[in-house]
Amino acid sequence: MLGILLYCRPGFENDCANEIQDKAGALEVFGFVKTKRNSGYVFYQCYNPEEVEGLLKSINYKQLIFSRQLIAVKAFVEDLPLDDRITPILEVTRNMPLGGDLYVETPEGDETKPLLTFCRKFTVPLRQALKKQNSLTAKENRKKLCYHLCFLDNQSAYIGFSVPHNRSEFYMGIARLRSPSEAPSRSTLKLDEAIQIFLTPEEQEERMHSGMRAVDLGACPGGWTYQLVRRGLFVTCIDNGAMAQSLMDSGQVTHYMVDGFKYEPERKNIDWLVCDMIEKPKRVAKLMAKWLIEGWCKETIFNLKLPMKKRYQEASEDLKILTDMLEEAGLSYQLQAKHLYHDREEITVHVSLQGNVWGKQLGK
Ligand code: SAM
């Protein structure tokens, strides 16, 4: 194996590269990064090819903020003959473990967009050839490795695989969601994507359902609230702006025009706190920690706005502030932070308290 290929949002290559170097360095798997500005990918080439598979197993995809996909690369092929790209690809895949599925992809970006049609068309004959070579299972099987061919142009591609439970299941690592026409803002997709990415369908059913209570800080005009109302939650919205009338008419929304940093909920057993306030990320991180520590909410999904250059560094510092505060308060929690497809200069964070949350806080 050669190294690890990661997809990211174009323009965020440095953040993605800093993150993989940091994680690989901590595991003492040394290498160097190959990337190009706005290319939508980062390749981490390991000095010792034998360490790649170990690195893939040791890095937890869910704990990577800026990566959309995690692929172990077997080879980079160039100058593929236009009349037969398949034969050289089969030579590489012959020595790869059995795969259960195939994604022929290209990194997201203006330059590579025209390649998408080629990728879709090429998938069919390549899939057939791989099955014939016994490299792929006859029936699609997502419990096995997924082969990824990442084309940079129509003659060169990275060839590798992702492993189950340590990858995004989405094509190109992108959750494409339909924007609901009745939602008051497009940022509704950010919370929808966050819920799909951070919670399994079973967890959504169990932990975000009809009758639960939520608070939305920085709620106007109501794109995030819309997602909660649609799932049957009662939402208290905090913002000096105006909420969409359609949401107020739902009977599930209460709106207070107060400062989100000063608001304290009357009922202290809120199931969900969501927050999309445009504020300094450290201030938001501390506020989220306060809500969890005070026992005002059980779970939270929030954005950290990152308009600065060193976004990975800033995000790491913000998350450390939050986790230090939770640990100091003796709380156990699960945390995941992702730069989602619908996020721009921001990341989305999910924190859920573990164990008997109310028991713990009431017992203080
Ligand atoms: N999530 C919203 C949606 O989907 O429609 C969009 C939120 S918008 C990005 C940020 C909002 O945060 C603005 O409406 C702004 O008024 C509000 N905001 C900023 N600082 C705030 C504060 N200290 N307290 C309450 N709201 C605040």
Short mmCIF file of N, CA and C in Angstrom, two decimals, residues 129-250:
data_model
loop_
_atom_site.label_atom_id
_atom_site.label_comp_id
_atom_site.label_asym_id
_atom_site.label_seq_id
_atom_site.Cartn_x
_atom_site.Cartn_y
_atom_site.Cartn_z
N ALA A 129 -15.86 -6.37 -14.95
CA ALA A 129 -14.51 -6.95 -15.08
C ALA A 129 -13.98 -7.39 -13.72
N LEU A 130 -14.25 -6.61 -12.68
CA LEU A 130 -13.76 -6.95 -11.34
C LEU A 130 -14.44 -8.21 -10.81
N LYS A 131 -15.72 -8.33 -11.14
CA LYS A 131 -16.43 -9.54 -10.70
C LYS A 131 -15.88 -10.76 -11.41
N LYS A 132 -15.61 -10.58 -12.70
CA LYS A 132 -15.08 -11.70 -13.50
C LYS A 132 -13.71 -12.15 -12.96
N GLN A 133 -12.95 -11.18 -12.47
CA GLN A 133 -11.62 -11.49 -11.92
C GLN A 133 -11.71 -12.01 -10.48
N ASN A 134 -12.93 -12.10 -9.95
CA ASN A 134 -13.17 -12.49 -8.56
C ASN A 134 -12.57 -11.51 -7.56
N SER A 135 -12.48 -10.25 -7.96
CA SER A 135 -12.03 -9.21 -7.03
C SER A 135 -13.20 -8.64 -6.25
N LEU A 136 -14.39 -8.69 -6.86
CA LEU A 136 -15.61 -8.19 -6.21
C LEU A 136 -16.59 -9.33 -6.02
N THR A 137 -17.36 -9.28 -4.93
CA THR A 137 -18.40 -10.29 -4.71
C THR A 137 -19.48 -10.15 -5.81
N ALA A 138 -20.15 -11.26 -6.12
CA ALA A 138 -21.16 -11.24 -7.19
C ALA A 138 -22.29 -10.28 -6.83
N LYS A 139 -22.67 -10.28 -5.52
CA LYS A 139 -23.73 -9.37 -5.07
C LYS A 139 -23.09 -8.28 -4.22
N GLU A 140 -23.61 -7.07 -4.34
CA GLU A 140 -23.08 -5.96 -3.55
C GLU A 140 -23.12 -6.31 -2.06
N ASN A 141 -22.01 -6.09 -1.35
CA ASN A 141 -21.94 -6.44 0.06
C ASN A 141 -21.18 -5.34 0.81
N ARG A 142 -21.94 -4.46 1.49
CA ARG A 142 -21.33 -3.31 2.15
C ARG A 142 -20.63 -3.70 3.47
N LYS A 143 -20.72 -5.00 3.82
CA LYS A 143 -19.99 -5.43 5.03
C LYS A 143 -18.53 -5.72 4.70
N LYS A 144 -18.22 -5.68 3.41
CA LYS A 144 -16.83 -5.94 2.99
C LYS A 144 -16.16 -4.62 2.58
N LEU A 145 -14.92 -4.75 2.12
CA LEU A 145 -14.21 -3.57 1.63
C LEU A 145 -14.96 -2.95 0.47
N CYS A 146 -14.82 -1.66 0.33
CA CYS A 146 -15.36 -1.00 -0.86
C CYS A 146 -14.17 -0.50 -1.67
N TYR A 147 -14.10 -0.88 -2.93
CA TYR A 147 -13.02 -0.37 -3.79
C TYR A 147 -13.34 1.08 -4.18
N HIS A 148 -12.31 1.89 -4.17
CA HIS A 148 -12.47 3.28 -4.65
C HIS A 148 -11.47 3.53 -5.76
N LEU A 149 -11.98 4.03 -6.88
CA LEU A 149 -11.08 4.55 -7.91
C LEU A 149 -11.32 6.04 -7.93
N CYS A 150 -10.29 6.80 -7.62
CA CYS A 150 -10.45 8.25 -7.57
C CYS A 150 -9.72 8.86 -8.77
N PHE A 151 -10.48 9.25 -9.79
CA PHE A 151 -9.88 9.79 -11.01
C PHE A 151 -9.55 11.27 -10.85
N LEU A 152 -8.32 11.65 -11.20
CA LEU A 152 -7.93 13.06 -11.18
C LEU A 152 -8.10 13.67 -12.56
N ASP A 153 -7.95 12.83 -13.59
CA ASP A 153 -8.33 13.19 -14.96
C ASP A 153 -8.71 11.87 -15.62
N ASN A 154 -9.02 11.88 -16.91
CA ASN A 154 -9.58 10.63 -17.45
C ASN A 154 -8.52 9.55 -17.74
N GLN A 155 -7.26 9.83 -17.33
CA GLN A 155 -6.23 8.80 -17.52
C GLN A 155 -5.43 8.50 -16.26
N SER A 156 -5.75 9.18 -15.16
CA SER A 156 -4.99 8.87 -13.94
C SER A 156 -5.90 8.77 -12.73
N ALA A 157 -5.57 7.79 -11.89
CA ALA A 157 -6.46 7.54 -10.74
C ALA A 157 -5.71 6.89 -9.59
N TYR A 158 -6.17 7.22 -8.36
CA TYR A 158 -5.75 6.46 -7.19
C TYR A 158 -6.64 5.22 -7.12
N ILE A 159 -6.05 4.08 -6.78
CA ILE A 159 -6.83 2.85 -6.62
C ILE A 159 -6.63 2.36 -5.19
N GLY A 160 -7.73 2.15 -4.49
CA GLY A 160 -7.60 1.69 -3.11
C GLY A 160 -8.92 1.19 -2.56
N PHE A 161 -8.99 1.10 -1.24
CA PHE A 161 -10.23 0.60 -0.63
C PHE A 161 -10.50 1.27 0.71
N SER A 162 -11.79 1.28 1.07
CA SER A 162 -12.18 1.71 2.41
C SER A 162 -12.70 0.48 3.14
N VAL A 163 -12.73 0.56 4.47
CA VAL A 163 -13.17 -0.61 5.24
C VAL A 163 -14.49 -0.31 5.96
N PRO A 164 -15.31 -1.36 6.15
CA PRO A 164 -16.59 -1.13 6.84
C PRO A 164 -16.36 -0.57 8.25
N HIS A 165 -17.30 0.21 8.73
CA HIS A 165 -17.27 0.84 10.06
C HIS A 165 -16.18 1.90 10.21
N ASN A 166 -15.44 2.18 9.15
CA ASN A 166 -14.44 3.23 9.27
C ASN A 166 -14.39 4.06 7.99
N ARG A 167 -15.58 4.42 7.52
CA ARG A 167 -15.68 5.16 6.27
C ARG A 167 -17.03 5.86 6.20
N SER A 168 -17.16 6.72 5.20
CA SER A 168 -18.48 7.27 4.89
C SER A 168 -19.12 6.31 3.90
N GLU A 169 -20.40 6.03 4.06
CA GLU A 169 -21.08 5.12 3.12
C GLU A 169 -21.53 5.86 1.86
N PHE A 170 -21.36 7.20 1.86
CA PHE A 170 -21.85 7.99 0.73
C PHE A 170 -20.85 8.04 -0.41
N TYR A 171 -21.37 8.08 -1.63
CA TYR A 171 -20.55 8.26 -2.83
C TYR A 171 -19.81 9.60 -2.70
N MET A 172 -18.49 9.60 -2.89
CA MET A 172 -17.62 10.76 -2.71
C MET A 172 -17.65 11.32 -1.29
N GLY A 173 -18.21 10.54 -0.38
CA GLY A 173 -18.30 10.97 1.02
C GLY A 173 -19.27 12.12 1.23
N ILE A 174 -20.21 12.28 0.30
CA ILE A 174 -21.11 13.44 0.35
C ILE A 174 -22.55 13.00 0.54
N ALA A 175 -23.17 13.49 1.62
CA ALA A 175 -24.59 13.21 1.84
C ALA A 175 -25.38 14.28 1.09
N ARG A 176 -25.96 13.90 -0.03
CA ARG A 176 -26.72 14.88 -0.83
C ARG A 176 -28.16 14.85 -0.37
N LEU A 177 -28.65 15.99 0.10
CA LEU A 177 -30.01 16.03 0.65
C LEU A 177 -30.86 17.00 -0.17
N ARG A 178 -32.14 16.70 -0.23
CA ARG A 178 -33.06 17.57 -0.97
C ARG A 178 -33.48 18.71 -0.03
N SER A 179 -33.40 19.94 -0.55
CA SER A 179 -33.78 21.08 0.27
C SER A 179 -35.31 21.19 0.31
N PRO A 180 -35.92 21.08 1.50
CA PRO A 180 -37.38 21.15 1.55
C PRO A 180 -37.87 22.56 1.22
N SER A 181 -38.81 22.67 0.28
CA SER A 181 -39.21 24.01 -0.21
C SER A 181 -39.87 24.82 0.89
N GLU A 182 -40.48 24.16 1.88
CA GLU A 182 -41.19 24.91 2.92
C GLU A 182 -40.26 25.34 4.07
N ALA A 183 -38.99 24.94 4.05
CA ALA A 183 -38.07 25.36 5.12
C ALA A 183 -37.72 26.83 4.94
N PRO A 184 -37.61 27.60 6.05
CA PRO A 184 -37.37 29.04 5.93
C PRO A 184 -35.95 29.42 5.49
N SER A 185 -34.99 28.53 5.57
CA SER A 185 -33.65 28.90 5.08
C SER A 185 -32.92 27.65 4.62
N ARG A 186 -31.91 27.86 3.77
CA ARG A 186 -31.16 26.72 3.24
C ARG A 186 -30.29 26.07 4.32
N SER A 187 -30.02 26.82 5.39
CA SER A 187 -29.17 26.21 6.43
C SER A 187 -29.89 25.06 7.13
N THR A 188 -31.15 24.87 6.81
CA THR A 188 -31.89 23.70 7.31
C THR A 188 -31.15 22.40 6.96
N LEU A 189 -30.45 22.42 5.81
CA LEU A 189 -29.75 21.21 5.37
C LEU A 189 -28.57 20.86 6.28
N LYS A 190 -28.01 21.89 6.94
CA LYS A 190 -26.87 21.62 7.84
C LYS A 190 -27.31 20.74 9.00
N LEU A 191 -28.46 21.11 9.59
CA LEU A 191 -28.90 20.32 10.74
C LEU A 191 -29.42 18.95 10.28
N ASP A 192 -30.09 18.93 9.13
CA ASP A 192 -30.58 17.65 8.62
C ASP A 192 -29.40 16.70 8.38
N GLU A 193 -28.36 17.22 7.73
CA GLU A 193 -27.18 16.38 7.47
C GLU A 193 -26.53 15.94 8.78
N ALA A 194 -26.43 16.87 9.73
CA ALA A 194 -25.80 16.53 11.01
C ALA A 194 -26.55 15.38 11.68
N ILE A 195 -27.87 15.44 11.66
CA ILE A 195 -28.66 14.39 12.31
C ILE A 195 -28.42 13.04 11.59
N GLN A 196 -28.39 13.08 10.25
CA GLN A 196 -28.17 11.83 9.50
C GLN A 196 -26.77 11.25 9.73
N ILE A 197 -25.80 12.15 9.90
CA ILE A 197 -24.41 11.69 10.04
C ILE A 197 -24.11 11.24 11.47
N PHE A 198 -24.62 11.99 12.45
CA PHE A 198 -24.23 11.72 13.83
C PHE A 198 -25.10 10.65 14.51
N LEU A 199 -26.32 10.47 14.01
CA LEU A 199 -27.22 9.50 14.66
C LEU A 199 -27.66 8.45 13.65
N THR A 200 -27.62 7.19 14.04
CA THR A 200 -28.14 6.14 13.16
C THR A 200 -29.67 6.28 13.13
N PRO A 201 -30.34 5.66 12.15
CA PRO A 201 -31.81 5.75 12.11
C PRO A 201 -32.43 5.27 13.43
N GLU A 202 -31.85 4.25 14.05
CA GLU A 202 -32.38 3.74 15.32
C GLU A 202 -32.20 4.79 16.42
N GLU A 203 -31.02 5.42 16.45
CA GLU A 203 -30.76 6.45 17.46
C GLU A 203 -31.69 7.65 17.27
N GLN A 204 -31.96 7.99 16.01
CA GLN A 204 -32.88 9.11 15.74
C GLN A 204 -34.26 8.79 16.31
N GLU A 205 -34.70 7.55 16.09
CA GLU A 205 -36.02 7.15 16.56
C GLU A 205 -36.10 7.21 18.09
N GLU A 206 -34.99 6.80 18.71
CA GLU A 206 -34.98 6.70 20.17
C GLU A 206 -34.73 8.05 20.85
N ARG A 207 -33.87 8.86 20.22
CA ARG A 207 -33.37 10.04 20.94
C ARG A 207 -33.83 11.39 20.38
N MET A 208 -34.52 11.37 19.22
CA MET A 208 -35.00 12.65 18.68
C MET A 208 -36.39 12.42 18.11
N HIS A 209 -37.38 12.41 18.99
CA HIS A 209 -38.70 12.03 18.51
C HIS A 209 -39.78 12.95 19.03
N SER A 210 -40.96 12.71 18.55
CA SER A 210 -42.15 13.49 18.85
C SER A 210 -42.31 13.67 20.36
N GLY A 211 -42.63 14.91 20.78
CA GLY A 211 -42.89 15.18 22.20
C GLY A 211 -41.65 15.62 22.96
N MET A 212 -40.47 15.46 22.39
CA MET A 212 -39.25 15.89 23.11
C MET A 212 -39.12 17.41 23.06
N ARG A 213 -38.22 17.93 23.91
CA ARG A 213 -38.05 19.39 24.00
C ARG A 213 -36.66 19.81 23.52
N ALA A 214 -36.65 20.91 22.77
CA ALA A 214 -35.37 21.42 22.27
C ALA A 214 -35.30 22.92 22.45
N VAL A 215 -34.06 23.42 22.51
CA VAL A 215 -33.82 24.87 22.49
C VAL A 215 -32.93 25.14 21.28
N ASP A 216 -33.26 26.18 20.52
CA ASP A 216 -32.47 26.57 19.35
C ASP A 216 -31.92 27.97 19.60
N LEU A 217 -30.61 28.08 19.84
CA LEU A 217 -29.98 29.39 20.08
C LEU A 217 -29.52 29.97 18.75
N GLY A 218 -29.94 31.19 18.46
CA GLY A 218 -29.63 31.80 17.15
C GLY A 218 -30.49 31.14 16.09
N ALA A 219 -31.80 31.15 16.31
CA ALA A 219 -32.72 30.28 15.55
C ALA A 219 -33.25 30.88 14.26
N CYS A 220 -33.20 32.22 14.13
CA CYS A 220 -33.93 32.86 13.02
C CYS A 220 -33.21 32.72 11.68
N PRO A 221 -33.95 32.57 10.60
CA PRO A 221 -35.42 32.54 10.49
C PRO A 221 -36.06 31.19 10.83
N GLY A 222 -35.25 30.15 11.04
CA GLY A 222 -35.88 28.92 11.53
C GLY A 222 -35.56 27.64 10.76
N GLY A 223 -34.48 27.68 9.98
CA GLY A 223 -34.12 26.48 9.20
C GLY A 223 -33.83 25.26 10.08
N TRP A 224 -33.14 25.49 11.20
CA TRP A 224 -32.82 24.37 12.10
C TRP A 224 -34.07 23.97 12.88
N THR A 225 -34.81 25.00 13.34
CA THR A 225 -36.05 24.71 14.08
C THR A 225 -36.98 23.87 13.22
N TYR A 226 -37.03 24.17 11.91
CA TYR A 226 -37.89 23.42 10.99
C TYR A 226 -37.60 21.92 11.08
N GLN A 227 -36.31 21.55 11.15
CA GLN A 227 -35.94 20.13 11.21
C GLN A 227 -36.44 19.48 12.50
N LEU A 228 -36.43 20.27 13.58
CA LEU A 228 -36.87 19.72 14.88
C LEU A 228 -38.39 19.62 14.91
N VAL A 229 -39.05 20.65 14.41
CA VAL A 229 -40.52 20.67 14.38
C VAL A 229 -41.02 19.52 13.50
N ARG A 230 -40.37 19.34 12.37
CA ARG A 230 -40.73 18.26 11.43
C ARG A 230 -40.65 16.89 12.10
N ARG A 231 -39.76 16.77 13.08
CA ARG A 231 -39.62 15.50 13.80
C ARG A 231 -40.50 15.46 15.05
N GLY A 232 -41.35 16.49 15.21
CA GLY A 232 -42.34 16.45 16.30
C GLY A 232 -41.87 17.03 17.62
N LEU A 233 -40.70 17.71 17.65
CA LEU A 233 -40.21 18.25 18.92
C LEU A 233 -40.86 19.62 19.21
N PHE A 234 -40.90 20.00 20.49
CA PHE A 234 -41.32 21.34 20.89
C PHE A 234 -40.04 22.17 21.02
N VAL A 235 -40.03 23.35 20.39
CA VAL A 235 -38.77 24.09 20.32
C VAL A 235 -38.91 25.50 20.90
N THR A 236 -37.98 25.85 21.79
CA THR A 236 -37.88 27.23 22.28
C THR A 236 -36.79 27.91 21.46
N CYS A 237 -37.17 28.98 20.76
CA CYS A 237 -36.23 29.64 19.85
C CYS A 237 -35.74 30.95 20.47
N ILE A 238 -34.43 31.12 20.45
CA ILE A 238 -33.82 32.31 21.06
C ILE A 238 -33.11 33.10 19.97
N ASP A 239 -33.58 34.31 19.72
CA ASP A 239 -32.95 35.15 18.69
C ASP A 239 -33.67 36.49 18.68
N ASN A 240 -32.94 37.56 18.39
CA ASN A 240 -33.60 38.87 18.29
C ASN A 240 -34.30 39.07 16.97
N GLY A 241 -34.05 38.19 16.02
CA GLY A 241 -34.66 38.31 14.70
C GLY A 241 -36.07 37.75 14.68
N ALA A 242 -36.62 37.66 13.46
CA ALA A 242 -38.01 37.18 13.31
C ALA A 242 -38.02 35.73 12.85
N MET A 243 -38.91 34.95 13.46
CA MET A 243 -39.07 33.55 13.06
C MET A 243 -40.10 33.46 11.94
N ALA A 244 -39.94 32.47 11.07
CA ALA A 244 -40.90 32.26 9.99
C ALA A 244 -42.28 31.99 10.60
N GLN A 245 -43.30 32.64 10.05
CA GLN A 245 -44.65 32.51 10.61
C GLN A 245 -45.13 31.06 10.55
N SER A 246 -44.76 30.37 9.48
CA SER A 246 -45.21 28.97 9.33
C SER A 246 -44.80 28.12 10.53
N LEU A 247 -43.61 28.42 11.08
CA LEU A 247 -43.15 27.65 12.25
C LEU A 247 -43.92 28.07 13.51
N MET A 248 -44.16 29.39 13.64
CA MET A 248 -44.91 29.86 14.80
C MET A 248 -46.32 29.27 14.78
N ASP A 249 -46.87 29.09 13.57
CA ASP A 249 -48.23 28.55 13.43
C ASP A 249 -48.31 27.05 13.76
N SER A 250 -47.14 26.40 13.82
CA SER A 250 -47.15 24.95 14.05
C SER A 250 -47.64 24.60 15.46
#
